[in-house]
Short mmCIF file of C-alpha atoms in Angstrom, two decimals:
data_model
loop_
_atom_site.label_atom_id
_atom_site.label_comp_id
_atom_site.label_asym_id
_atom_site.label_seq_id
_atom_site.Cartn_x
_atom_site.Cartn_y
_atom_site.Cartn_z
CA UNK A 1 6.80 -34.29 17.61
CA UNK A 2 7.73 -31.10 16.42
CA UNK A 3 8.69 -30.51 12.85
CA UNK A 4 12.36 -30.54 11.85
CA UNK A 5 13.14 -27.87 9.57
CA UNK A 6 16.60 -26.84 7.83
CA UNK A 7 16.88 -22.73 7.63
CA UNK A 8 15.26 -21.26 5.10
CA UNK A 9 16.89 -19.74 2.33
CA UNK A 10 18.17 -20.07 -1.23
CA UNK A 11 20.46 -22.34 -0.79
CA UNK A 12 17.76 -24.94 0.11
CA UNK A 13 15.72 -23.95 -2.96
CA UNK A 14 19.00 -24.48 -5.03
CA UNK A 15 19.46 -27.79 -3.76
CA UNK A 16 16.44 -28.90 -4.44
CA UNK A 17 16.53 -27.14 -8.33
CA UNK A 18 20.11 -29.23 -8.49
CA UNK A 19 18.45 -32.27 -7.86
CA UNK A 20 15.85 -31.61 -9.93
CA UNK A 21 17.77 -31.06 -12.58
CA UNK A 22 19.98 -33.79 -11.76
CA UNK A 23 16.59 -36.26 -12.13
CA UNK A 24 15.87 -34.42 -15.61
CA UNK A 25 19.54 -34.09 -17.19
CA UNK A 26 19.55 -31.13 -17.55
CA UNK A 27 22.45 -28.52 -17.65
CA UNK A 28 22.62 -26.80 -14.10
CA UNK A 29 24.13 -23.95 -15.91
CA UNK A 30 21.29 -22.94 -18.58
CA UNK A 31 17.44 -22.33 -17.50
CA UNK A 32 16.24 -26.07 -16.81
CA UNK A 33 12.32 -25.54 -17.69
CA UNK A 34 11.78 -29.90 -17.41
CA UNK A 35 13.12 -29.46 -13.62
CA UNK A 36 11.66 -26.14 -12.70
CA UNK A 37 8.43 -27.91 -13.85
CA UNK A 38 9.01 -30.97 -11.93
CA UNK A 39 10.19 -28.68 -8.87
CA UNK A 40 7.20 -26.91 -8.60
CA UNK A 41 5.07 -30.00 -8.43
CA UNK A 42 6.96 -31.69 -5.94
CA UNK A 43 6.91 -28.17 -4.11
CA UNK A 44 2.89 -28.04 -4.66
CA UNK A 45 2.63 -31.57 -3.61
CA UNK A 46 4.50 -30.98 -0.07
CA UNK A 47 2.40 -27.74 -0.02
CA UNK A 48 -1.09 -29.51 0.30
CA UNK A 49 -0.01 -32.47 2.32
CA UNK A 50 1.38 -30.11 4.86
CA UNK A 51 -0.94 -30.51 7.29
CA UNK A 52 -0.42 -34.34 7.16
CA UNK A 53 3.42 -34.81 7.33
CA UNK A 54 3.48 -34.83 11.39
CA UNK A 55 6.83 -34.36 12.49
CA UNK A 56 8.20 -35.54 8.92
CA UNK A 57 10.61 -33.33 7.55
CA UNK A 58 8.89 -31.05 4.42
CA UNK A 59 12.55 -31.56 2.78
CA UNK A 60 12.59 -35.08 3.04
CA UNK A 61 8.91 -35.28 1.68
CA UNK A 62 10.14 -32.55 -1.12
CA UNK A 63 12.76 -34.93 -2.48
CA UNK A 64 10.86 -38.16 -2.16
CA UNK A 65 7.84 -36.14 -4.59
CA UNK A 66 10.44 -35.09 -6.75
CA UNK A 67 11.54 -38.72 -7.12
CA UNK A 68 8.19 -40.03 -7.43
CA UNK A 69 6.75 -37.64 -9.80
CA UNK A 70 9.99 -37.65 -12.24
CA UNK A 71 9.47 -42.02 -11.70
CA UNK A 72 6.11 -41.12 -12.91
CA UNK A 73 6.99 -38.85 -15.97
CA UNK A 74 10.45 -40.13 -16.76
CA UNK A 75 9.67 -41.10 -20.71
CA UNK A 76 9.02 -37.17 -21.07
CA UNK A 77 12.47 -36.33 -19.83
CA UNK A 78 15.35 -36.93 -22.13
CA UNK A 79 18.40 -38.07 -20.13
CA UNK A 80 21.94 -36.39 -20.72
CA UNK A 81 25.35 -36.50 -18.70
CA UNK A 82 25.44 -33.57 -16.55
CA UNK A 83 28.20 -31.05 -16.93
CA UNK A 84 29.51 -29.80 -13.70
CA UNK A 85 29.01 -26.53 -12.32
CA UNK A 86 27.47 -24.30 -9.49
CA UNK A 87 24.10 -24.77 -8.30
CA UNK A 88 21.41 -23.04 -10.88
CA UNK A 89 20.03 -20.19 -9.39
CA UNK A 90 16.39 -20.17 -7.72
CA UNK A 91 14.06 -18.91 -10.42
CA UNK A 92 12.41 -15.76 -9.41
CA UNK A 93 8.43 -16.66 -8.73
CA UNK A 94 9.18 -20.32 -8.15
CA UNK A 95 8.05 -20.31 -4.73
CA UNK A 96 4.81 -18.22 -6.05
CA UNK A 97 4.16 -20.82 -8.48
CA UNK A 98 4.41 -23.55 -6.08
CA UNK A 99 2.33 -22.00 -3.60
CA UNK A 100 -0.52 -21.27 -5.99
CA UNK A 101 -0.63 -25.08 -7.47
CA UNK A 102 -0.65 -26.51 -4.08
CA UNK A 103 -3.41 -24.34 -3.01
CA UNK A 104 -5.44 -25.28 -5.89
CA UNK A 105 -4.74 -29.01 -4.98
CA UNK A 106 -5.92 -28.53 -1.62
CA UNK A 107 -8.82 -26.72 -2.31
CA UNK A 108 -9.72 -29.39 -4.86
CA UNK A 109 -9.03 -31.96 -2.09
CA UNK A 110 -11.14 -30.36 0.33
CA UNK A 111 -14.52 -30.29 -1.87
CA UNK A 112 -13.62 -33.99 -2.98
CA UNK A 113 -13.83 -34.78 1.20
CA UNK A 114 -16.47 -32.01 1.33
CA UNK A 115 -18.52 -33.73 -1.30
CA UNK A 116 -18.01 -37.38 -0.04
CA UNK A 117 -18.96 -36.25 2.80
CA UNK A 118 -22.31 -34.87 1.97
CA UNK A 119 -22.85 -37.94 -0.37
CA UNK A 120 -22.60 -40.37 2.79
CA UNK A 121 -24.85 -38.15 4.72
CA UNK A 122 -27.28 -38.04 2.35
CA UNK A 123 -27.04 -41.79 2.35
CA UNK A 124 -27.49 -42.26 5.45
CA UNK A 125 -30.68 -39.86 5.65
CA UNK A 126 -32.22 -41.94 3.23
CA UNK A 127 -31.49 -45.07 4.92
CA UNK A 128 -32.92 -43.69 7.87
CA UNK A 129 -36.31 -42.13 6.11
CA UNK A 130 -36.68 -46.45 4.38
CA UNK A 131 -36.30 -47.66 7.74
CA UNK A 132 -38.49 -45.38 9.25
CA UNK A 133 -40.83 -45.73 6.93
CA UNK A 134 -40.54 -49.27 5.94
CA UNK A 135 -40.00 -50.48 9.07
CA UNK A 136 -38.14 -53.64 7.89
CA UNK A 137 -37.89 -55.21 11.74
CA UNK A 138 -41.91 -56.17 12.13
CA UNK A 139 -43.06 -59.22 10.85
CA UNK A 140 -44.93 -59.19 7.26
CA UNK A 141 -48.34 -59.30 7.42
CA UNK A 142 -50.42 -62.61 7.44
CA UNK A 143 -50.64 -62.91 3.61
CA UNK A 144 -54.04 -65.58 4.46
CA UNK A 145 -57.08 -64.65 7.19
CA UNK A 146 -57.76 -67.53 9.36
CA UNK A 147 -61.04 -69.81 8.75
CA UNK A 148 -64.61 -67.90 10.03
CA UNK A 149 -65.81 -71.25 10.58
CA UNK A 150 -67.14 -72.94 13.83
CA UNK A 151 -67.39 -69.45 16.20
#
């Protein structure tokens, strides 16, 4: 199933900032530094799962981080009624920033599964070497010689 994407463009990196600072309270008007931080993990978060969202949409999986994260980190964020106005403009960089903390989670993601990986090989190359060695399916040895009496 192919991947559903909406074109690509500021407006979609606004939305997202809105909502963002929506979550945060923030004034969509002035810098929001609470939802440009919680933006650009969401963004970094849809960035290393990437290659697992199969035909989800990366927006969808965008907002749902954003929600998840700010549910995670909500005591940090002090809540105030929103004034309205136009959508905050994209920071310049964001996407840069993004893209650099999602590589670093995938990268630390791939030697965790890198590492487990060699762990369970090892493992298993030791279980083999006991087995081999140890030979655990013959019977134990007779622990008492039988009586040398009447040949």
């Amino acid at each position: 199933m192919p991947v559903r994407t909406k074109p690509v463009g500021t407006k979609n990196g606004a939305t997202a900032l809105r909502a963002a600072a929506l979550l945060t309270g923030e004034p969509a008007a002035q810098p929001a530094p609470a939802a440009e931080e919680l933006l650009i993990h969401a963004l970094a978060r849809t960035y290393a799962a990437w290659d697992r969202l199969h035909g989800e949409d990366p927006y969808e999986r965008t907002r749902r981080e954003l929600a998840a994260h700010f549910a995670h980190t909500c005591r940090r964020h002090r809540r105030r009624m929103l004034r309205a106005g136009p959508h905050p403009p994209v920071p310049p960089g964001l996407a840069a920033r993004a893209t650099a903390r999602g590589r670093r989670l995938r990268e630390r993601r791939r030697v965790l599964r890198r590492t487990g990986s060699l762990l369970a090989l090892l493992a298993l190359i030791t279980l083999l070497t006991w087995a081999v060695v140890e030979q655990p399916w013959r019977p134990p040895p007779a622990r008492t010689t039988p009586p040398v009496e009447g040949w």
